Coordinates of C-alpha atoms and ligand atoms in Angstrom, one line a residue:
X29 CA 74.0 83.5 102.9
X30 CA 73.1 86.9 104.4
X31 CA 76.4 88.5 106.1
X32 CA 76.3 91.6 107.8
X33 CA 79.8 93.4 108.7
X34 CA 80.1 95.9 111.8
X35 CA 82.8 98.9 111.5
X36 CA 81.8 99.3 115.6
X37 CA 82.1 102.8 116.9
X38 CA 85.3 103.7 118.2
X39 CA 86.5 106.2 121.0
X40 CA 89.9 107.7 121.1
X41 CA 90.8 109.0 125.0
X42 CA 92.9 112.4 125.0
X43 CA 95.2 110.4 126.4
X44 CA 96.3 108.4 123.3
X45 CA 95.2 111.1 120.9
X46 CA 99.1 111.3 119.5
X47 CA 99.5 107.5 119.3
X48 CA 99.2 105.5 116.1
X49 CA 96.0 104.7 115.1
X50 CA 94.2 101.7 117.1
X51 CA 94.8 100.0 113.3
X52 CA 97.0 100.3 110.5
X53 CA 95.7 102.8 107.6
X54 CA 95.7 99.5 105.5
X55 CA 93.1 97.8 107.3
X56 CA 90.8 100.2 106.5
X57 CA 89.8 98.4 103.6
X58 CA 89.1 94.6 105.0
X59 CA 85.5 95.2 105.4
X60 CA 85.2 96.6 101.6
X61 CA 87.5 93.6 100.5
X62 CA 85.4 90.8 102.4
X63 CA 82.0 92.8 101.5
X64 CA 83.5 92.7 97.7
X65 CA 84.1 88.8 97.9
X66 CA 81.2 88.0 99.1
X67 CA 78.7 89.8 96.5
X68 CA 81.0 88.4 93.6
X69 CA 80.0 85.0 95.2
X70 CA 76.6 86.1 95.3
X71 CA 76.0 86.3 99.1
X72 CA 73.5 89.2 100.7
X73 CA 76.1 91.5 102.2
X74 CA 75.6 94.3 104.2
X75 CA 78.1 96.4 106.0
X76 CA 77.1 99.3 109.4
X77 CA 79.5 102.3 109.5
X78 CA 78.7 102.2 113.0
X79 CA 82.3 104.5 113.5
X80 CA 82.0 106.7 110.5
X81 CA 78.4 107.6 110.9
X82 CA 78.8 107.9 114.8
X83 CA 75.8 105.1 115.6
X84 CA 74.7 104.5 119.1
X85 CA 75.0 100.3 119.9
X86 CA 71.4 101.0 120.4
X87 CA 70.9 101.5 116.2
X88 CA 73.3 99.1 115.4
X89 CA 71.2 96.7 117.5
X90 CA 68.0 97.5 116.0
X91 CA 70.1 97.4 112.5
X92 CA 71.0 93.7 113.0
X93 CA 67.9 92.8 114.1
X94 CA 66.5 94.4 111.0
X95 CA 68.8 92.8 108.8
X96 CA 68.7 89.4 110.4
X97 CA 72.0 87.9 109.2
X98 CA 73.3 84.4 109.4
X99 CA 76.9 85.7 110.0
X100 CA 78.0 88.9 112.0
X101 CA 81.7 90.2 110.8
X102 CA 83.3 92.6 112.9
X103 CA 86.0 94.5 112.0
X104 CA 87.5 95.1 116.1
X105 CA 90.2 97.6 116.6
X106 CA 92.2 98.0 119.6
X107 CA 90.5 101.2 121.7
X108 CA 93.2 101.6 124.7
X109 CA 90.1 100.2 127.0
X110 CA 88.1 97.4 127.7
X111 CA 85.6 97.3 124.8
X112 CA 82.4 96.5 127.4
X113 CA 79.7 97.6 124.9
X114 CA 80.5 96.0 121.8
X115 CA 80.8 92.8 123.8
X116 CA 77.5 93.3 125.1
X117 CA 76.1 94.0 122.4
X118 CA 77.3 90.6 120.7
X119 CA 76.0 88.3 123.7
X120 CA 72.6 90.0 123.3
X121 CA 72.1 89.3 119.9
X122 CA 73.7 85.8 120.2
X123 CA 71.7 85.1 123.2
X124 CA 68.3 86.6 121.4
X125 CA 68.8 84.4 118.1
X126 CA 69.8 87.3 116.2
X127 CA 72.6 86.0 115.1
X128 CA 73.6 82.5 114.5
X129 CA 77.5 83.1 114.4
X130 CA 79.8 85.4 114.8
X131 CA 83.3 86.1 113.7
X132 CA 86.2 89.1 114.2
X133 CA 88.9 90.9 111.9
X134 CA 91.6 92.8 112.1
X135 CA 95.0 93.3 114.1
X136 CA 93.7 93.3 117.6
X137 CA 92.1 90.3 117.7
X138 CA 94.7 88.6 115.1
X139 CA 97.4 89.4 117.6
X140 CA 95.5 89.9 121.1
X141 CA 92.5 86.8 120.7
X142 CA 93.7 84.8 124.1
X143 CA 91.9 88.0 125.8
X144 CA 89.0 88.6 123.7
X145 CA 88.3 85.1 123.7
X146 CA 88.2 85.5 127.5
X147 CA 86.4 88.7 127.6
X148 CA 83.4 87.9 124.6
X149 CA 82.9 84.0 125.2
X150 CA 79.7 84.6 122.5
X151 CA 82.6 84.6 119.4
X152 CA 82.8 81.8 117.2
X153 CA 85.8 82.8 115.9
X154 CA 88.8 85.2 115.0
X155 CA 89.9 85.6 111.6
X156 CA 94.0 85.2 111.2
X157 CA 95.8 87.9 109.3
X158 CA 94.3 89.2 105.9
X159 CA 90.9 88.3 106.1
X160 CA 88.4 88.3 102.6
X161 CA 89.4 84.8 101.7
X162 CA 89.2 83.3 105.1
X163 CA 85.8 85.0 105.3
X164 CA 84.2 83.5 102.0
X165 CA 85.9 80.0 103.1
X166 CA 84.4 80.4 106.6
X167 CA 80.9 81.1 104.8
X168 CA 80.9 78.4 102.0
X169 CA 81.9 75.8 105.2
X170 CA 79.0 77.1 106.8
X171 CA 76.8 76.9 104.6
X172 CA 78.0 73.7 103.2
X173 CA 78.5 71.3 106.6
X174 CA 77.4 74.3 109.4
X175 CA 81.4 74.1 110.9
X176 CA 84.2 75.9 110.9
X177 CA 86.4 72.7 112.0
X178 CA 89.5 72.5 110.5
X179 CA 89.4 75.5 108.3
X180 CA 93.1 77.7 107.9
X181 CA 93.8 81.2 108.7
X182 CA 91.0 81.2 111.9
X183 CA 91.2 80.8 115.8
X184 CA 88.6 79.5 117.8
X185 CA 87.8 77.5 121.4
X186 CA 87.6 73.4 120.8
X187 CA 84.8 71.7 122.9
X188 CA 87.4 70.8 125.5
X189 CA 87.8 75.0 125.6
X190 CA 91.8 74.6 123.9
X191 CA 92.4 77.4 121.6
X192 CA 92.6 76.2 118.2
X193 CA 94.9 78.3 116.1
X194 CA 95.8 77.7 112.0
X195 CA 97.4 80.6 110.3
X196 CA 97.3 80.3 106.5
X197 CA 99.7 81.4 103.7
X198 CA 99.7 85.2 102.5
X199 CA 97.6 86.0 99.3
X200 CA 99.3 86.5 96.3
X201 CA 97.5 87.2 93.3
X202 CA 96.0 90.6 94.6
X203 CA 94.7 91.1 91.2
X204 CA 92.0 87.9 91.2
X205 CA 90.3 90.0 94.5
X206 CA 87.5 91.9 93.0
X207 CA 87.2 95.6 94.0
X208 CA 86.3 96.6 97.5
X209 CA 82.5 97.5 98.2
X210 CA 82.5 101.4 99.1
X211 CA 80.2 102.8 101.3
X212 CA 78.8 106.3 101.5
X213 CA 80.4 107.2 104.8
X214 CA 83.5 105.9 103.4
X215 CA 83.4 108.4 100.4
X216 CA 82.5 111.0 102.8
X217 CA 86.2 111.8 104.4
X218 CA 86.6 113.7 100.9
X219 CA 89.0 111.2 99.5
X220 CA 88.8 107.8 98.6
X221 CA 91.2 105.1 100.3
X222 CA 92.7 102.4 97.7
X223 CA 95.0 99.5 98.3
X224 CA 97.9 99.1 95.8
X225 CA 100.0 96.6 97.2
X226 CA 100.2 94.6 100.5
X227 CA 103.1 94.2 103.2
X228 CA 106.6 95.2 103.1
X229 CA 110.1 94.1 102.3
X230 CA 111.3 95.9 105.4
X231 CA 111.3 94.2 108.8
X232 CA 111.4 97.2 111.6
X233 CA 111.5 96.3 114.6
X234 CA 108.4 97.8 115.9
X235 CA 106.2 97.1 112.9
X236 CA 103.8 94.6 112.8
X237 CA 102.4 94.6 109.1
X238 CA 104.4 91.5 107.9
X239 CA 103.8 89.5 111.2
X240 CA 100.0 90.0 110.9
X241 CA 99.9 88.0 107.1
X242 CA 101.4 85.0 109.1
X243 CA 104.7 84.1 110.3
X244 CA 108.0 84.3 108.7
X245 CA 106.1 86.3 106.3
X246 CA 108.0 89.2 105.4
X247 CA 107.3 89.8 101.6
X248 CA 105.7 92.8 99.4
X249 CA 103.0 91.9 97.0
X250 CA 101.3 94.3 94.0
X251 CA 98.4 94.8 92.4
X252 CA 99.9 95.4 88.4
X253 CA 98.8 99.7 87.8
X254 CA 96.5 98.1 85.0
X255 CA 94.4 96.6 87.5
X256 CA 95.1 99.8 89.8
X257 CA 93.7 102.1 87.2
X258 CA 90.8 100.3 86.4
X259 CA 89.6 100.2 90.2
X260 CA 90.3 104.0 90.2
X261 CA 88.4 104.8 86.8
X262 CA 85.6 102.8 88.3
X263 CA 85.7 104.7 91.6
X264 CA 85.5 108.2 89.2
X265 CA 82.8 107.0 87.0
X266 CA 80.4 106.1 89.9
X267 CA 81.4 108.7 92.2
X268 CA 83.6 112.0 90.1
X269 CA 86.0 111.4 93.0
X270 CA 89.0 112.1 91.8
X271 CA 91.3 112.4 95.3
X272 CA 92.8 109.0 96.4
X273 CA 94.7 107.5 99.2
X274 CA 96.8 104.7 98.6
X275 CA 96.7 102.6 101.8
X276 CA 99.6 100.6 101.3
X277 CA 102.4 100.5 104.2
X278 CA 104.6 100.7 101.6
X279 CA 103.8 101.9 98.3
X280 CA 106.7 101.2 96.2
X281 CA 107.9 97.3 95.9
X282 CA 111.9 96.3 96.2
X283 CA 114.5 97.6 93.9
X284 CA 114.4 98.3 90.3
X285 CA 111.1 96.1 89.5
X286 CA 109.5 98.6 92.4
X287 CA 110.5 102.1 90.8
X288 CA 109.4 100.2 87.0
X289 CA 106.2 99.3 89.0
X290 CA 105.8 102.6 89.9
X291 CA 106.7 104.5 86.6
X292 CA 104.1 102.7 85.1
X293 CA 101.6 103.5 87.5
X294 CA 102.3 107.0 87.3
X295 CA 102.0 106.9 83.4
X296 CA 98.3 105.8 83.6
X297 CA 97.4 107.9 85.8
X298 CA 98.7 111.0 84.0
X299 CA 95.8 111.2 81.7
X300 CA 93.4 110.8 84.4
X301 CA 93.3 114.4 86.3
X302 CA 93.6 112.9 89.5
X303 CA 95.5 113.4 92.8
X304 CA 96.4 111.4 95.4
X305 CA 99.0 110.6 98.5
X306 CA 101.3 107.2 99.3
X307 CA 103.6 106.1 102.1
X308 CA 106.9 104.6 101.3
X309 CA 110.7 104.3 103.1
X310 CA 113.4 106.8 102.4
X311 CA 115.4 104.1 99.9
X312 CA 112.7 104.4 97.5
X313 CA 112.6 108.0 96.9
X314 CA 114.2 108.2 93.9
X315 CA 114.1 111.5 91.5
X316 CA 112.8 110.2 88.3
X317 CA 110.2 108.2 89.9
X318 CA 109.0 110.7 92.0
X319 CA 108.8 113.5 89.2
X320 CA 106.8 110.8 87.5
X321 CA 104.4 110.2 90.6
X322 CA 104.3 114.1 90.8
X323 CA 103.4 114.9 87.6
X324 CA 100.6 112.1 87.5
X325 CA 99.2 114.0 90.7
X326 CA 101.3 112.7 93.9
X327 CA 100.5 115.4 96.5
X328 CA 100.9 114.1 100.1
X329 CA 103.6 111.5 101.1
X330 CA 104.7 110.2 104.5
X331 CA 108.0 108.8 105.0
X332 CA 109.0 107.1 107.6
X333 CA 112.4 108.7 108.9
X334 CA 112.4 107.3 112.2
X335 CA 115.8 108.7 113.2
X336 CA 118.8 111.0 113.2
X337 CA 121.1 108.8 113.9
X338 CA 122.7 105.6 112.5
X339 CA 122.7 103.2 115.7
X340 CA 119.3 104.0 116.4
X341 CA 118.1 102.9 112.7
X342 CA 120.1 100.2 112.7
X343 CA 118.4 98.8 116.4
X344 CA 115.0 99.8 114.5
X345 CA 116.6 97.5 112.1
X346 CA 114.8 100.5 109.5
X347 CA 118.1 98.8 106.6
X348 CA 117.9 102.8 106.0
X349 CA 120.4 105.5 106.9
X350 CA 120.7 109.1 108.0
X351 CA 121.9 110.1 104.6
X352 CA 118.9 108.5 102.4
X353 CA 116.4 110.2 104.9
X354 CA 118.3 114.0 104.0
X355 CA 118.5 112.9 100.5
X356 CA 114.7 111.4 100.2
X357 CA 113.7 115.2 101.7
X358 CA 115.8 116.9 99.3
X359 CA 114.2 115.2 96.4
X360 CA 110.9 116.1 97.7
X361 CA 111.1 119.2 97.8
X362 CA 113.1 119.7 95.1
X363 CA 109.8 118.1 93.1
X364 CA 107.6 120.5 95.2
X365 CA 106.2 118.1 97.9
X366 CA 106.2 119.2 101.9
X367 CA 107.1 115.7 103.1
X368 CA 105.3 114.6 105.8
X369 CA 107.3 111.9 108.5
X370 CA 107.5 109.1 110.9
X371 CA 109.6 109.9 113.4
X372 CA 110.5 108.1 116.9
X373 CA 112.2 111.0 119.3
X374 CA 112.1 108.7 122.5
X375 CA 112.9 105.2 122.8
X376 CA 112.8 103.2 125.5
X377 CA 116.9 103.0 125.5
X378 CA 117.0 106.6 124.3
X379 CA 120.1 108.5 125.4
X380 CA 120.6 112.6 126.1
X381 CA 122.8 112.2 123.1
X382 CA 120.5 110.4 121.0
X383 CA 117.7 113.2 122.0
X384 CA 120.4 115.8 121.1
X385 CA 121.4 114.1 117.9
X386 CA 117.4 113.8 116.4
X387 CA 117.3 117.3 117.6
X388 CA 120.1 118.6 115.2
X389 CA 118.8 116.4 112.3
X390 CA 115.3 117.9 112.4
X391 CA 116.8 121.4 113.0
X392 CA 119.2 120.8 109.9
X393 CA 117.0 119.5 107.7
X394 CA 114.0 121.9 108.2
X395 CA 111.5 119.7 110.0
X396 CA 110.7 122.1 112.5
X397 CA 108.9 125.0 110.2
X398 CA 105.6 124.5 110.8
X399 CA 103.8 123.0 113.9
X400 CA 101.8 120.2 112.3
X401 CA 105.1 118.4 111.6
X402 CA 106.8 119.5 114.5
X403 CA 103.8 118.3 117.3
X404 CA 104.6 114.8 115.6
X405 CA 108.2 114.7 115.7
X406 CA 109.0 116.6 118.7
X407 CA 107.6 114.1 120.6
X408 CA 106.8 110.5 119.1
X409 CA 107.4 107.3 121.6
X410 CA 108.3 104.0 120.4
X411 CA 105.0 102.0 120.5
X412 CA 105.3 98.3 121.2
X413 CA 102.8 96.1 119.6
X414 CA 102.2 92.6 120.0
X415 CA 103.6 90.7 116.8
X416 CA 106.5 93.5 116.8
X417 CA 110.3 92.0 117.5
X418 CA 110.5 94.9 120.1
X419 CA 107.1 93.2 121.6
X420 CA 109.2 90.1 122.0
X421 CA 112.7 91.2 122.9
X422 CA 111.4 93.3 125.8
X423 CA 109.3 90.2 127.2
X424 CA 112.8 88.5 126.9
X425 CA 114.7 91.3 129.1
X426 CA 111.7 91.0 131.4
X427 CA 111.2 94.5 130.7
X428 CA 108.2 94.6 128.8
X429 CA 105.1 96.1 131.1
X430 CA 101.3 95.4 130.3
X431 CA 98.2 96.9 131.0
X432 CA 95.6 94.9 133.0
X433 CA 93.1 95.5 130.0
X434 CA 95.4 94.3 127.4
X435 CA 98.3 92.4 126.0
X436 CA 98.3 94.3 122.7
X437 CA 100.0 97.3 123.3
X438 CA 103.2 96.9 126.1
X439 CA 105.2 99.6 127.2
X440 CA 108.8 99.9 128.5
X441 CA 110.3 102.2 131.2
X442 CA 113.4 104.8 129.7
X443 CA 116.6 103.3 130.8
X444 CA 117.2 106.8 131.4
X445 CA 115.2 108.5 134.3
X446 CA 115.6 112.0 132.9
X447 CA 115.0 110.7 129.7
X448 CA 111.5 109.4 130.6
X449 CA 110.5 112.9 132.8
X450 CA 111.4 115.1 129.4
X451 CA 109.3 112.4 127.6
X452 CA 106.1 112.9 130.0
X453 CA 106.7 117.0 129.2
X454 CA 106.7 116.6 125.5
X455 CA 103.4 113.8 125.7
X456 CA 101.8 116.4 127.6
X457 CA 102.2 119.2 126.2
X458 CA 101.9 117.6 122.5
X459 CA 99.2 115.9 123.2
X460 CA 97.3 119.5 124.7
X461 CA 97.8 120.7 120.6
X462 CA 96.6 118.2 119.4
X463 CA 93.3 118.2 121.4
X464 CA 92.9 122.2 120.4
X465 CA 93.6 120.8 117.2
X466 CA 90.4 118.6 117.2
X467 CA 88.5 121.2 118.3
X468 CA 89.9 123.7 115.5
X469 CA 88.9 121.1 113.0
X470 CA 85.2 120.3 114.3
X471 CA 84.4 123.9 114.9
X472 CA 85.8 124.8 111.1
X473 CA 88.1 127.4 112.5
X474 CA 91.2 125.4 111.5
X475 CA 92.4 127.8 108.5
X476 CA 90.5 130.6 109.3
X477 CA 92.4 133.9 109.1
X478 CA 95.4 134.7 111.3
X479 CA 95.5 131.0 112.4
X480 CA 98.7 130.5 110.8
X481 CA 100.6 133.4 113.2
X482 CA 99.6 131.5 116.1
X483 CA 100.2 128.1 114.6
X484 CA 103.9 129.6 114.6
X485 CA 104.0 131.4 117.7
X486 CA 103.1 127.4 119.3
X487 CA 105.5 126.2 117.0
X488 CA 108.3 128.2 118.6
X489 CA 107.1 128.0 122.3
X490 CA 107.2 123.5 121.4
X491 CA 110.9 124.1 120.0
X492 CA 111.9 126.3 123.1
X493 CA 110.6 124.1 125.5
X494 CA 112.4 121.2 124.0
X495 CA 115.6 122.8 123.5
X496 CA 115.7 124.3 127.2
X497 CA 115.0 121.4 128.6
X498 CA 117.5 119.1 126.5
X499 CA 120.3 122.2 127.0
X500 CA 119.7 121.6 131.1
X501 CA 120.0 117.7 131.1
X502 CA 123.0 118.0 129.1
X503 CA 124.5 120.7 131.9
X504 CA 124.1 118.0 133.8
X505 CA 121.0 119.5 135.8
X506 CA 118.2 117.4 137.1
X507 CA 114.9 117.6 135.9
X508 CA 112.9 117.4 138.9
X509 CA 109.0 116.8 139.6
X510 CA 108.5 120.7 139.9
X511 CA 110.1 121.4 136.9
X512 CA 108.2 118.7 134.6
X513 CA 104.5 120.0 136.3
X514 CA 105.5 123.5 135.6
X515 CA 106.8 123.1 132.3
X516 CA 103.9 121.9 131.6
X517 CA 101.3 123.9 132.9
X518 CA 103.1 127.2 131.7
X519 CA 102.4 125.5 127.9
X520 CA 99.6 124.3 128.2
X521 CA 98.5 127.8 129.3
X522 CA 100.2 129.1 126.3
X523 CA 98.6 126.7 123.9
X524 CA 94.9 127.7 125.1
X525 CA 95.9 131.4 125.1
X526 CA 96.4 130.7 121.1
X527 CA 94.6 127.8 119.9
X528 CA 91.6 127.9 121.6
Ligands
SF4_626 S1 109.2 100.1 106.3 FE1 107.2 100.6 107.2 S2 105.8 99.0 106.7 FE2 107.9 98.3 106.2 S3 108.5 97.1 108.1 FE3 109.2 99.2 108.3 S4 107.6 100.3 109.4 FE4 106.7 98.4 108.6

């Protein structure tokens, strides 16, 4: 059957250009997975990089038109706005005969289809949760008896217009998947992104990963690091890319079995000149391992930290504490790596004394040096995602407050007034270096010479601003509407003065 798979173009507002991604790093890979599925099963696969290689909806038109498939795949990712274009672009080539049926992957529309049902009528269906096997069930149905009735893991409108929804079970043998198809846009980012393992034995509260494979799914599953190494000595001997990306939300698997896991790993891919970064919780960091990792090329790593203080990891429920986040930095660094973290400054129950307490730890613990680590930390909001146990408690509380465009992303006011005015400061000021960062970046100037004195000079005007301000709510002062607007403009005419 002849499948084409759209990666639609994407456009991130300044306004959420510090949030999370619109999708998880790991689903960065579903189209490659369902592309490589497919081809082993000897279907004519196709995939546009309509986002990587910036295409207008006018090409990618004139793109599936050329390549007249049976079945459209889109990969849709949430985009903070209605997404008017890609649905009209869908209705045209449904209503032209283009297309005979189309389907959509991914986290938005696992978690958010009730809307985009409503707002793109033209889908077929939405795919449920991990999505390559569902996709080459969905096609061998079609082609076999031309319905999708009664197949798991997919949602779609029954002739009486009910929702239909089936989840289906979480794939385990991650090593009976054949490789993902790569595209040449993909390779272009200058490393490549590979998938090691799949969901998490954690359960945070504002984390979504496990609740996307299905329900009461809350389980890590590997790839063995034979299978690993073989996908990334394929990946050098078509390409000579040798800098990888493991997408995995959580690189290392539970306890003892998870460091073996990973010693193993690291001992193949000694030999093969390589580097490459993971992301992984605090527990895991353990010395041996991570001298291993480092010494079979481990360069970049994220942790996620979350918090300086115990009460607030333990209502992340993070099952992590303040002493294995200093002791997961230590060993970093002590094995030569410049952590980089996840790190939630404001909650929505966020007290001047939690504020002050995060403040210490990142002071203590050297978080603040440069300003690429401190422009994430300084300010980082709890985002609320549907499928998330935050999502659902704050619905319970009646506290939970959606956009007209969307039920995927929810947002709750501070308990705290002051709380939430030193919160819109920090947004707006972060979020102005982060735009002059962009623009660093696309006009090459980002590590040109004498960057770095001014990276620093910003760095201490952010940790001023957030100290003064904390130092005055806890005197007791109010923060008033004058102060936030000309807090605010005062940095932001700093920033430009330096960064642009
Ligand atoms: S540790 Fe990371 S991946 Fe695991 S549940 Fe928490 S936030 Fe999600």
């Amino acid at each position: 059957m002849r499948v084409l798979l759209l990666e639609h173009p994407r456009n991130i507002g300044e306004e959420n250009i510090n949030d999370i991604a619109n999708a998880p790093l790991s689903s960065c890979l579903f189209t490659g997975y369902i592309a490589g599925v497919l081809k082993e099963q000897n279907h004519h696969v196709d995939i546009i990089e309509g986002y990587l290689e910036r295409r207008s909806y006018e090409e990618i038109y004139q793109m599936i038109k050329e390549f007249k498939p049976k079945v459209l795949g889109i990969h849709m990712v949430y985009q903070w706005k209605a997404d008017v274009e890609l649905y009209q672009l869908l209705t045209q080539v449904k209503e032209e005969g283009l297309v005979s049926y189309i389907t959509a992957y991914g986290y938005y529309p696992t978690f958010a289809y009730e809307e985009i049902f409503r707002e793109c009528s033209i889908l077929d269906t939405i795919i449920l949760g991990e999505p390559e096997m569902t996709f080459l069930r969905l096609v061998e149905k079609l082609e076999k008896h031309n319905t999708h009735h009664q197949l798991k893991g997919i949602a779609y409108r029954e002739a009486t217009n009910k929702l239909h929804i089936q989840h289906t079970e979480a794939f385990e043998d991650l090593d009976s998947i054949p490789f993902p198809e790569r595209t040449a846009a993909s390779l272009s980012i200058g490393e490549v992104n590979i998938m090691g393992s799949r969901g998490c034995y954690g359960n945070c509260t504002f984390c979504y990963i496990n609740a996307f494979v299905g329900s009461g799914c809350s389980k890590w599953r590997g790839r063995s690091p034979e299978n690993i190494v073989a996908e990334i000595d394929e990946v050098i001997a078509k390409t000579g890319m040798r800098s990888f990306y493991f997408t995995d939300p959580n690189f290392f698997g539970p306890g003892k079995q998870g460091q073996e896991r990973a010693l193993k790993l690291a001992s193949l891919l000694k030999p093969r000149n390589i580097q490459f970064g993971i992301e992984a919780r605090v527990n895991d960091i353990h010395d041996t391992t991570i001298k291993a990792l480092v010494e079979a090329g481990l360069k970049h790593i994220l942790i996620g930290l979350e918090s300086g203080k115990e009460e607030s990891l333990k209502r992340l429920n993070k099952m992590t504490t303040v002493e294995e986040n200093e002791k997961a930095l230590k060993i970093l660094r002590n094995n030569g790596i410049k952590p980089n973290v996840g790190f939630i400054m404001f909650e929505p129950d966020s007290t001047i004394e939690d504020l002050r307490i995060n403040y210490d730890f990142l002071k203590r613990n050297e978080i603040l040096n440069s300003l690429d680590i401190t422009v994430n930390v300084l300010y980082h909001h709890q985002i609320i995602l549907q499928g998330t146990k935050s999502y659902k408690e704050l619905k319970q509380q009646g506290r939970l407050k959606l956009s007209s465009l969307s039920t995927y992303e929810g947002s709750a006011d501070y308990k705290n007034p002051q709380v939430a005015r030193f919160a819109v400061i920090m947004r707006e000021i972060t979020n102005c270096i982060f735009g002059c960062y962009k623009t660093l970046w696309c006009n090459d100037i980002y590590s040109a010479a004498g960057m770095k004195e001014k990276y620093d000079q910003v760095n201490r005007m952010l940790i001023n601003v957030f100290e003064e301000t904390l130092a005055l709510l806890e005197k007791g002062s109010v923060i008033d509407e004058s102060y936030k607007l000309n807090t605010i403009q005062a940095s932001k005419e700093y920033i430009y003065s330096k960064l642009s």
